[in-house]
Amino acid sequence: MSPLELDFDSCYRAVSARDARFDGRFYTAVTTTRIYCRPICPARTPSSRNVRFYRHAASAEAAGFRPCKRCRPELSPGDPGWDVRGDLVGRALRLIDDGAADDDGVAGLAKRLHITERHLHRLFVAELGVGPLAVARTKRLLLAKQLLTETGLPVTEVAFASGFGSVRQFNATMRETYGFTPSELRATAGPRVSDATLRLRLHRREPYDMDGVFAFLAARAIPGLEEATRTSYARAVPGGTITLTPRRDHIALDVAVDDTRQLARIVARCRRLLDLDADPGAIAEILGETSIGPLVAARPGLRVPGAFDGFELAVRAVVGQQISVAGARTLLGRIVARAPGPLFPTPAELLDTDLTGLGLTNRRIATLKHLAAHLADGHIDLDGGQDPAEAVAALLEVPGIGPWTASYIALRALRDPDAWPTGDLVLKKRMACLGIPDDHIERWRPWRAYAALHLWSAS
C-alpha cells in the first residue's frame, strides 16, 4: 500500500486479519457506531459497507468519528510513511508532534518551514483532508485521553500538559469531539498508576531490537546528563528527568518534571530517540535480499537510535571525530559540567561557554562555536523544520564539519533513513571482512542508515 494512497480492499483485508504491520498507517471508521479504530482492534470486524478508511486520526475526527476506547488509537505507533519523507508535510507533522503548533500556532509552524500559512493549509488538505490546526488538535486530544486513562494526573494538569490553553477549552473540545467530558472518561478508565507517578506507554512495531538500541545508548551516555544500561535509559530534561524502560510490548516512559506542558515534546523526542515508528518489515524486505541479508536475519527489528535534541547530537558528532566512543563521552561530560545547569547547553549557551582546558583542540572548539552560531541564528534547524538535504548542505558550510560528520548528524538527528556515513573506517573494514564491494552501498537505498547500523553491530 502506497504511503500516500489508501486502497479499500487492502485496508479491509488488513483489518480482517488484524495485521499489526498496518497499525498507525490508517484508521478504520465505522459509520454505524461513529467510532474509529486501529487495524488491530479486537472488536468484531464490521461489514465492509459500513467502514471508511482515513490516513490520519485527525481526518477521522474531522469526519465526526470518535476514538475507540478498546483499541485506543492514541497508542498507535506513528505512520512510517512520513518518517522516510523530507517534504513539507512530513516535516510539519514531526514539528506538530514536537509541540511547535502548541507553542507558536499554525502561523509559527509555517514560518519555521519558510512557507505561508495558506500554503501549509493547502498541502495538508491535499494530503490528509484536514488542515494542520485539526491535526494539532487531535494530537492534543489523544495525548489527553492517554493521560486521563493511564495516569493519576489531575484533570486541570492534563489540560495544560496536552497543550490546551484553558480547562474550559479542554472540556468543551473533548465534549464536542468525543461526546464526553474528561471527568467522564476518567471515571470509566479503570485502574491507573498512582498519582505520584507519571508513566506513559510508548508502543512500537515488532520486531524491536531492544538490546541493540539500549546498548548503543548506554555506550554513549554522557556523564552528568544521562544514565543508561542495557535495560534502561534516563536523562535530565528541562525541569526534571525522564526514564525509559523496555517492557514486553511497549516502552515505559516515566516523567518527573516541574512543568508538564512539555510532555508532548518529551513523548515525541523519546519516540525518535528509540526509533519506535520505523517499519522493520519494509526495511528487511529490501536489505534482506542484499549482501547484508545474513546480518538482517541475525538482528531482526534493528533500529537506528535517534537523538533527543538535534544540537546535542551535532556536538556529539563533532567531538567524536577521530576519537574513541569512550574518549568522546569524557569530553562531552566535561562540556556538560562546564555549562550552566545540569542540561546539555543550548546553542546560545555554548557560544558563551569557555571550552578551553577541557581537552578539546582549538580547531575543534572553533568548529563547535561556528556550529552553535549557525543554530542560534536559525541558519540550521536540526529538530525537524529544515529539509534534510538543505540541513546537510548548511552543515558542510561549517568549518571543521566534513561529509562523515554531516552524514552522521543526518542519520541520527535528522532521521534520514538513507543517510550513509561517508568515509567511516569501521564500515569500510566490516565491508572488506564480509567481501562486500563498495558499489553495494547503492543497493541498500532507501535504508542505508539501517545498513550502516547492521554493519556497525556485526561482530
Short mmCIF file of C-alpha atoms in Angstrom, two decimals:
data_model
loop_
_atom_site.label_atom_id
_atom_site.label_comp_id
_atom_site.label_asym_id
_atom_site.label_seq_id
_atom_site.Cartn_x
_atom_site.Cartn_y
_atom_site.Cartn_z
CA MET A 1 0.00 0.00 0.00
CA SER A 2 1.38 3.38 -1.03
CA PRO A 3 2.21 5.77 1.83
CA LEU A 4 0.04 8.36 0.07
CA GLU A 5 -2.95 6.30 -1.01
CA LEU A 6 -5.42 4.02 0.75
CA ASP A 7 -6.68 1.07 -1.24
CA PHE A 8 -10.02 -0.02 0.23
CA ASP A 9 -9.59 -3.75 -0.40
CA SER A 10 -6.05 -3.81 1.01
CA CYS A 11 -7.13 -1.90 4.10
CA TYR A 12 -10.14 -4.15 4.67
CA ARG A 13 -8.01 -7.30 4.38
CA ALA A 14 -5.57 -5.84 6.92
CA VAL A 15 -8.43 -5.06 9.33
CA SER A 16 -9.97 -8.51 8.87
CA ALA A 17 -6.61 -10.12 9.67
CA ARG A 18 -5.83 -7.60 12.46
CA ASP A 19 -2.45 -7.20 10.75
CA ALA A 20 -0.13 -5.32 13.12
CA ARG A 21 2.07 -4.23 10.21
CA PHE A 22 -0.59 -1.65 9.32
CA ASP A 23 -1.06 -0.25 12.81
CA GLY A 24 -0.59 3.52 12.57
CA ARG A 25 -0.78 3.54 8.76
CA PHE A 26 -4.52 4.14 8.64
CA TYR A 27 -7.65 4.15 10.80
CA THR A 28 -10.96 2.35 10.30
CA ALA A 29 -14.11 4.40 10.89
CA VAL A 30 -17.42 2.60 11.38
CA THR A 31 -20.43 4.56 10.16
CA THR A 32 -22.94 2.71 12.35
CA THR A 33 -21.14 3.39 15.64
CA ARG A 34 -19.35 6.65 14.66
CA ILE A 35 -16.16 5.20 16.16
CA TYR A 36 -12.71 4.91 14.55
CA CYS A 37 -10.26 2.14 15.38
CA ARG A 38 -6.76 0.85 14.77
CA PRO A 39 -6.40 -2.01 12.25
CA ILE A 40 -5.61 -4.34 15.17
CA CYS A 41 -8.81 -3.62 17.11
CA PRO A 42 -10.05 -6.87 18.70
CA ALA A 43 -13.70 -5.96 18.11
CA ARG A 44 -15.69 -7.90 15.53
CA THR A 45 -14.79 -6.81 12.01
CA PRO A 46 -17.56 -4.54 10.70
CA SER A 47 -19.25 -5.09 7.37
CA SER A 48 -17.33 -3.50 4.52
CA ARG A 49 -20.31 -1.35 3.59
CA ASN A 50 -20.14 0.35 7.00
CA VAL A 51 -16.45 1.32 7.06
CA ARG A 52 -14.36 4.24 5.87
CA PHE A 53 -10.57 4.45 5.96
CA TYR A 54 -8.53 7.52 6.91
CA ARG A 55 -4.81 8.22 6.75
CA HIS A 56 -4.72 10.21 9.98
CA ALA A 57 -6.73 10.22 13.20
CA ALA A 58 -7.44 13.91 12.61
CA SER A 59 -9.15 13.07 9.32
CA ALA A 60 -11.43 10.58 11.07
CA GLU A 61 -12.28 13.04 13.84
CA ALA A 62 -12.97 15.83 11.35
CA ALA A 63 -15.50 13.47 9.71
CA GLY A 64 -17.32 13.11 13.03
CA PHE A 65 -15.86 9.86 14.41
CA ARG A 66 -14.52 9.41 17.95
CA PRO A 67 -11.67 7.12 19.09
CA CYS A 68 -12.34 3.57 20.20
CA LYS A 69 -11.94 3.01 23.93
CA ARG A 70 -10.99 -0.61 23.34
CA CYS A 71 -8.09 -0.41 20.86
CA ARG A 72 -7.14 3.16 21.87
CA PRO A 73 -5.86 4.95 18.72
CA GLU A 74 -3.72 7.20 20.91
CA LEU A 75 -1.36 4.23 21.38
CA SER A 76 -0.74 3.69 17.67
CA PRO A 77 2.87 3.98 16.52
CA GLY A 78 3.47 6.77 14.02
CA ASP A 79 2.95 6.26 10.32
CA PRO A 80 6.33 5.17 8.91
CA GLY A 81 5.34 6.61 5.55
CA TRP A 82 6.03 10.10 6.90
CA ASP A 83 9.28 9.03 8.53
CA VAL A 84 11.00 8.47 5.18
CA ARG A 85 9.86 11.77 3.71
CA GLY A 86 11.69 15.06 3.93
CA ASP A 87 8.90 17.04 2.27
CA LEU A 88 6.96 19.87 3.86
CA VAL A 89 4.03 17.81 5.16
CA GLY A 90 6.30 15.17 6.68
CA ARG A 91 8.41 17.83 8.40
CA ALA A 92 5.33 19.72 9.55
CA LEU A 93 3.88 16.57 11.11
CA ARG A 94 7.11 16.00 13.02
CA LEU A 95 7.09 19.59 14.25
CA ILE A 96 3.45 19.26 15.35
CA ASP A 97 4.44 16.13 17.28
CA ASP A 98 7.20 18.19 18.87
CA GLY A 99 4.68 20.79 20.07
CA ALA A 100 5.55 23.56 17.59
CA ALA A 101 1.90 24.33 16.81
CA ASP A 102 1.05 24.44 20.53
CA ASP A 103 3.90 26.86 21.22
CA ASP A 104 3.59 29.22 18.25
CA GLY A 105 0.34 28.36 16.47
CA VAL A 106 -0.02 27.36 12.84
CA ALA A 107 1.44 30.70 11.77
CA GLY A 108 4.62 29.96 13.72
CA LEU A 109 4.72 26.44 12.32
CA ALA A 110 4.52 27.78 8.76
CA LYS A 111 7.18 30.39 9.49
CA ARG A 112 9.55 27.72 10.72
CA LEU A 113 9.04 25.85 7.45
CA HIS A 114 9.59 29.10 5.49
CA ILE A 115 6.21 28.97 3.75
CA THR A 116 2.94 30.84 4.13
CA GLU A 117 0.22 29.61 6.45
CA ARG A 118 -2.15 29.38 3.49
CA HIS A 119 0.23 27.18 1.51
CA LEU A 120 0.76 24.90 4.51
CA HIS A 121 -3.00 24.52 4.94
CA ARG A 122 -3.40 23.70 1.25
CA LEU A 123 -0.71 20.99 1.43
CA PHE A 124 -2.32 19.37 4.47
CA VAL A 125 -5.78 19.33 2.97
CA ALA A 126 -4.41 17.77 -0.23
CA GLU A 127 -2.56 15.04 1.70
CA LEU A 128 -4.77 14.39 4.74
CA GLY A 129 -8.09 16.05 4.03
CA VAL A 130 -7.72 18.37 7.05
CA GLY A 131 -5.55 21.35 7.94
CA PRO A 132 -2.63 21.49 10.38
CA LEU A 133 -4.80 23.03 13.10
CA ALA A 134 -7.06 19.96 13.08
CA VAL A 135 -4.02 17.67 13.24
CA ALA A 136 -2.59 19.59 16.19
CA ARG A 137 -5.93 19.49 18.00
CA THR A 138 -6.23 15.72 17.51
CA LYS A 139 -2.69 15.24 18.86
CA ARG A 140 -3.69 17.21 21.96
CA LEU A 141 -6.91 15.26 22.45
CA LEU A 142 -5.28 11.85 22.04
CA LEU A 143 -2.47 12.73 24.45
CA ALA A 144 -5.08 13.96 26.93
CA LYS A 145 -7.02 10.74 26.50
CA GLN A 146 -3.90 8.71 27.26
CA LEU A 147 -3.09 10.80 30.33
CA LEU A 148 -6.63 10.50 31.65
CA THR A 149 -6.63 6.75 31.07
CA GLU A 150 -3.14 5.80 32.26
CA THR A 151 -2.14 8.36 34.89
CA GLY A 152 -3.45 10.00 38.02
CA LEU A 153 -2.55 13.49 36.80
CA PRO A 154 -5.33 15.94 37.84
CA VAL A 155 -7.69 16.93 35.03
CA THR A 156 -6.51 20.54 35.23
CA GLU A 157 -2.89 19.47 34.68
CA VAL A 158 -3.93 17.11 31.90
CA ALA A 159 -5.44 20.07 30.06
CA PHE A 160 -2.20 22.06 30.12
CA ALA A 161 0.07 19.03 29.67
CA SER A 162 -1.70 18.13 26.44
CA GLY A 163 -1.42 21.65 25.04
CA PHE A 164 -4.77 23.28 25.78
CA GLY A 165 -4.82 26.94 26.79
CA SER A 166 -7.50 26.57 29.45
CA VAL A 167 -9.53 23.94 31.28
CA ARG A 168 -12.75 25.36 29.82
CA GLN A 169 -11.38 24.96 26.28
CA PHE A 170 -10.25 21.42 27.12
CA ASN A 171 -13.66 20.39 28.47
CA ALA A 172 -15.55 21.97 25.58
CA THR A 173 -13.30 20.46 22.89
CA MET A 174 -13.44 16.97 24.36
CA ARG A 175 -17.21 17.07 24.75
CA GLU A 176 -17.69 18.46 21.24
CA THR A 177 -15.32 15.97 19.59
CA TYR A 178 -15.73 12.83 21.68
CA GLY A 179 -19.14 13.26 23.28
CA PHE A 180 -17.88 13.00 26.86
CA THR A 181 -16.02 15.21 29.33
CA PRO A 182 -12.55 14.48 30.74
CA SER A 183 -14.06 13.60 34.10
CA GLU A 184 -16.49 11.16 32.49
CA LEU A 185 -13.66 9.43 30.65
CA ARG A 186 -11.57 9.15 33.80
CA ALA A 187 -14.49 7.65 35.72
CA THR A 188 -14.65 4.75 33.24
CA ALA A 189 -10.91 4.36 32.63
CA GLY A 190 -10.24 1.68 35.23
CA PRO A 191 -7.11 1.21 37.41
CA ARG A 192 -4.27 3.70 36.91
CA VAL A 193 -0.74 4.17 38.16
CA SER A 194 -0.50 6.01 41.48
CA ASP A 195 -0.87 9.79 41.50
CA ALA A 196 2.81 10.13 42.39
CA THR A 197 3.91 8.55 39.13
CA LEU A 198 3.56 9.96 35.64
CA ARG A 199 4.07 6.94 33.42
CA LEU A 200 3.06 6.52 29.79
CA ARG A 201 3.28 3.59 27.41
CA LEU A 202 5.13 4.16 24.14
CA HIS A 203 4.12 1.49 21.65
CA ARG A 204 6.33 0.24 18.84
CA ARG A 205 6.27 -2.03 15.82
CA GLU A 206 7.59 -5.54 16.19
CA PRO A 207 10.15 -6.94 15.95
CA TYR A 208 12.12 -4.44 18.00
CA ASP A 209 15.78 -4.92 18.88
CA MET A 210 15.66 -3.56 22.43
CA ASP A 211 19.09 -4.90 23.38
CA GLY A 212 20.72 -3.20 20.40
CA VAL A 213 19.10 0.20 20.97
CA PHE A 214 19.72 0.38 24.71
CA ALA A 215 23.27 -0.97 24.42
CA PHE A 216 24.02 1.69 21.79
CA LEU A 217 22.73 4.46 24.05
CA ALA A 218 24.49 3.05 27.11
CA ALA A 219 27.86 3.04 25.34
CA ARG A 220 27.45 6.74 24.51
CA ALA A 221 25.76 8.07 27.67
CA ILE A 222 27.19 11.45 28.69
CA PRO A 223 28.25 11.60 32.36
CA GLY A 224 26.21 14.10 34.32
CA LEU A 225 23.44 14.14 31.71
CA GLU A 226 22.47 10.52 31.06
CA GLU A 227 22.46 7.19 32.90
CA ALA A 228 21.97 4.17 30.70
CA THR A 229 22.28 0.40 30.80
CA ARG A 230 21.05 -2.37 28.54
CA THR A 231 17.73 -2.29 30.42
CA SER A 232 17.05 1.42 30.99
CA TYR A 233 17.85 4.92 29.83
CA ALA A 234 17.48 8.07 31.93
CA ARG A 235 18.41 11.68 31.29
CA ALA A 236 17.94 15.19 32.54
CA VAL A 237 15.37 17.35 30.73
CA PRO A 238 14.31 20.93 31.49
CA GLY A 239 12.81 20.92 34.96
CA GLY A 240 13.37 17.26 35.77
CA THR A 241 14.22 13.81 34.45
CA ILE A 242 12.82 11.05 32.28
CA THR A 243 13.40 7.29 32.34
CA LEU A 244 12.75 4.81 29.54
CA THR A 245 12.42 1.12 30.36
CA PRO A 246 11.66 -1.65 27.85
CA ARG A 247 8.64 -3.83 28.54
CA ARG A 248 7.25 -6.86 26.76
CA ASP A 249 5.09 -4.96 24.25
CA HIS A 250 5.97 -1.29 24.84
CA ILE A 251 8.46 1.15 26.33
CA ALA A 252 7.55 2.60 29.72
CA LEU A 253 8.21 6.34 29.95
CA ASP A 254 8.45 7.75 33.49
CA VAL A 255 8.41 11.54 33.64
CA ALA A 256 9.28 13.72 36.63
CA VAL A 257 9.19 17.38 35.57
CA ASP A 258 8.11 20.67 37.11
CA ASP A 259 6.16 21.76 34.05
CA THR A 260 4.05 19.07 32.38
CA ARG A 261 3.34 21.36 29.41
CA GLN A 262 6.49 19.96 27.78
CA LEU A 263 5.09 16.43 27.90
CA ALA A 264 4.06 16.26 24.22
CA ARG A 265 7.57 17.28 23.19
CA ILE A 266 9.13 14.71 25.53
CA VAL A 267 6.97 11.91 24.12
CA ALA A 268 7.79 12.84 20.51
CA ARG A 269 11.52 13.07 21.19
CA CYS A 270 11.60 9.77 23.05
CA ARG A 271 9.88 8.09 20.12
CA ARG A 272 12.54 9.50 17.78
CA LEU A 273 15.36 8.59 20.16
CA LEU A 274 14.27 4.95 20.21
CA ASP A 275 13.14 4.86 16.54
CA LEU A 276 9.75 3.49 17.57
CA ASP A 277 7.91 4.41 14.36
CA ALA A 278 10.15 2.54 11.92
CA ASP A 279 8.70 -0.23 9.75
CA PRO A 280 11.03 -3.23 10.26
CA GLY A 281 9.16 -5.29 7.67
CA ALA A 282 9.72 -2.77 4.87
CA ILE A 283 13.38 -2.40 5.83
CA ALA A 284 14.02 -6.15 5.96
CA GLU A 285 12.23 -6.66 2.64
CA ILE A 286 14.86 -4.54 0.86
CA LEU A 287 18.01 -5.20 2.89
CA GLY A 288 17.27 -8.91 3.37
CA GLU A 289 17.73 -9.52 -0.35
CA THR A 290 21.17 -7.88 -0.49
CA SER A 291 24.70 -8.79 0.55
CA ILE A 292 23.92 -7.95 4.20
CA GLY A 293 20.93 -10.29 4.24
CA PRO A 294 22.55 -12.61 6.84
CA LEU A 295 23.12 -9.62 9.16
CA VAL A 296 19.48 -8.56 8.79
CA ALA A 297 18.29 -12.08 9.58
CA ALA A 298 20.54 -12.22 12.65
CA ARG A 299 19.25 -8.89 14.05
CA PRO A 300 15.54 -8.62 13.23
CA GLY A 301 14.00 -5.32 14.21
CA LEU A 302 17.29 -3.44 14.41
CA ARG A 303 16.73 0.30 14.82
CA VAL A 304 18.72 3.48 14.23
CA PRO A 305 18.93 5.29 17.60
CA GLY A 306 17.97 8.92 17.10
CA ALA A 307 18.54 11.99 19.22
CA PHE A 308 16.63 13.70 22.00
CA ASP A 309 18.00 17.04 20.82
CA GLY A 310 19.41 17.83 17.38
CA PHE A 311 22.06 20.29 18.55
CA GLU A 312 23.25 17.91 21.26
CA LEU A 313 23.70 15.17 18.66
CA ALA A 314 25.60 17.52 16.34
CA VAL A 315 28.01 18.40 19.17
CA ARG A 316 28.44 14.68 19.89
CA ALA A 317 29.33 14.11 16.24
CA VAL A 318 31.89 16.92 16.16
CA VAL A 319 33.51 15.93 19.45
CA GLY A 320 33.60 12.28 18.37
CA GLN A 321 35.57 12.93 15.20
CA GLN A 322 38.56 10.58 15.01
CA ILE A 323 38.47 9.56 18.68
CA SER A 324 37.01 6.58 20.54
CA VAL A 325 33.46 6.45 21.87
CA ALA A 326 34.81 6.40 25.43
CA GLY A 327 37.03 9.42 24.73
CA ALA A 328 34.10 11.36 23.28
CA ARG A 329 31.97 10.56 26.35
CA THR A 330 34.65 12.01 28.62
CA LEU A 331 34.91 15.25 26.65
CA LEU A 332 31.14 15.64 26.38
CA GLY A 333 30.81 15.12 30.13
CA ARG A 334 33.27 17.96 30.67
CA ILE A 335 31.25 20.24 28.37
CA VAL A 336 28.08 19.48 30.35
CA ALA A 337 29.90 20.13 33.64
CA ARG A 338 31.22 23.45 32.35
CA ALA A 339 27.85 24.62 31.00
CA PRO A 340 25.20 26.28 33.22
CA GLY A 341 22.78 23.86 34.84
CA PRO A 342 22.51 20.05 34.62
CA LEU A 343 21.33 20.08 31.00
CA PHE A 344 23.16 19.98 27.72
CA PRO A 345 23.88 23.59 26.70
CA THR A 346 21.72 25.28 24.10
CA PRO A 347 23.45 26.84 21.07
CA ALA A 348 23.32 30.26 22.75
CA GLU A 349 24.72 28.86 26.00
CA LEU A 350 27.54 27.05 24.21
CA LEU A 351 28.54 30.28 22.49
CA ASP A 352 29.00 31.84 25.94
CA THR A 353 30.75 28.81 27.47
CA ASP A 354 34.53 28.71 27.83
CA LEU A 355 35.59 25.41 26.25
CA THR A 356 39.33 25.77 26.84
CA GLY A 357 41.09 23.39 29.21
CA LEU A 358 38.67 20.51 28.55
CA GLY A 359 40.93 18.52 26.23
CA LEU A 360 39.44 19.89 23.01
CA THR A 361 41.78 21.23 20.33
CA ASN A 362 41.47 24.87 19.34
CA ARG A 363 40.23 23.78 15.93
CA ARG A 364 37.52 21.60 17.47
CA ILE A 365 36.44 24.45 19.76
CA ALA A 366 36.18 26.77 16.76
CA THR A 367 34.01 24.23 14.94
CA LEU A 368 31.68 23.92 17.92
CA LYS A 369 31.36 27.70 18.20
CA HIS A 370 30.63 28.06 14.48
CA LEU A 371 28.05 25.27 14.70
CA ALA A 372 26.36 26.87 17.71
CA ALA A 373 26.22 30.22 15.93
CA HIS A 374 24.57 28.68 12.87
CA LEU A 375 21.86 27.05 15.00
CA ALA A 376 21.38 30.08 17.25
CA ASP A 377 20.64 32.34 14.27
CA GLY A 378 18.33 29.79 12.63
CA HIS A 379 20.57 29.08 9.65
CA ILE A 380 20.46 25.39 10.55
CA ASP A 381 17.46 23.58 12.07
CA LEU A 382 18.20 20.07 13.34
CA ASP A 383 14.88 19.39 15.08
CA GLY A 384 12.66 18.78 12.06
CA GLY A 385 11.97 22.12 10.41
CA GLN A 386 14.54 22.03 7.63
CA ASP A 387 14.76 19.84 4.56
CA PRO A 388 17.41 17.17 5.38
CA ALA A 389 19.38 17.85 2.19
CA GLU A 390 19.40 21.58 2.93
CA ALA A 391 20.45 20.96 6.53
CA VAL A 392 23.33 18.73 5.41
CA ALA A 393 24.45 21.36 2.89
CA ALA A 394 24.37 24.01 5.63
CA LEU A 395 26.34 21.75 7.98
CA LEU A 396 29.03 21.30 5.36
CA GLU A 397 29.48 25.09 5.31
CA VAL A 398 30.61 24.98 8.95
CA PRO A 399 34.43 24.94 9.15
CA GLY A 400 35.55 21.58 10.52
CA ILE A 401 32.44 19.62 9.51
CA GLY A 402 33.03 17.21 6.65
CA PRO A 403 30.92 14.57 4.88
CA TRP A 404 31.21 11.96 7.65
CA THR A 405 30.07 14.31 10.41
CA ALA A 406 27.23 15.77 8.34
CA SER A 407 26.06 12.28 7.34
CA TYR A 408 26.17 11.03 10.93
CA ILE A 409 24.07 14.01 12.05
CA ALA A 410 21.61 13.30 9.22
CA LEU A 411 21.44 9.64 10.24
CA ARG A 412 20.58 10.29 13.88
CA ALA A 413 19.33 13.87 14.34
CA LEU A 414 17.56 14.39 11.02
CA ARG A 415 16.19 10.82 10.98
CA ASP A 416 17.20 10.36 7.33
CA PRO A 417 16.79 6.58 6.76
CA ASP A 418 19.04 6.73 3.71
CA ALA A 419 21.96 8.61 5.31
CA TRP A 420 25.31 6.92 4.85
CA PRO A 421 28.36 7.92 6.98
CA THR A 422 30.75 8.59 4.12
CA GLY A 423 34.33 7.55 4.84
CA ASP A 424 33.58 5.68 8.08
CA LEU A 425 36.58 3.43 8.74
CA VAL A 426 34.66 0.82 10.73
CA LEU A 427 32.15 0.41 7.91
CA LYS A 428 34.96 0.07 5.38
CA LYS A 429 36.64 -2.65 7.48
CA ARG A 430 33.40 -4.55 8.07
CA MET A 431 32.54 -4.49 4.38
CA ALA A 432 36.04 -5.66 3.49
CA CYS A 433 35.85 -8.53 6.01
CA LEU A 434 32.50 -9.60 4.58
CA GLY A 435 33.70 -9.25 1.00
CA ILE A 436 31.12 -6.58 0.15
CA PRO A 437 32.13 -4.25 -2.72
CA ASP A 438 31.61 -0.51 -2.36
CA ASP A 439 29.05 -0.43 -5.18
CA HIS A 440 26.67 -2.46 -2.99
CA ILE A 441 26.05 0.66 -0.89
CA GLU A 442 23.70 1.93 -3.60
CA ARG A 443 21.72 -1.30 -3.42
CA TRP A 444 20.77 -0.55 0.17
CA ARG A 445 18.69 2.53 -0.70
CA PRO A 446 16.43 3.87 0.77
CA TRP A 447 17.56 2.19 4.01
CA ARG A 448 21.31 2.84 4.04
CA ALA A 449 21.20 4.18 7.61
CA TYR A 450 19.89 0.79 8.76
CA ALA A 451 22.52 -0.97 6.66
CA ALA A 452 25.17 1.09 8.46
CA LEU A 453 23.79 0.04 11.86
CA HIS A 454 23.80 -3.62 10.81
CA LEU A 455 27.44 -3.34 9.79
CA TRP A 456 28.43 -1.39 12.93
CA SER A 457 26.67 -4.02 15.04
CA ALA A 458 28.21 -7.02 13.27
CA SER A 459 30.67 -8.94 15.41
#
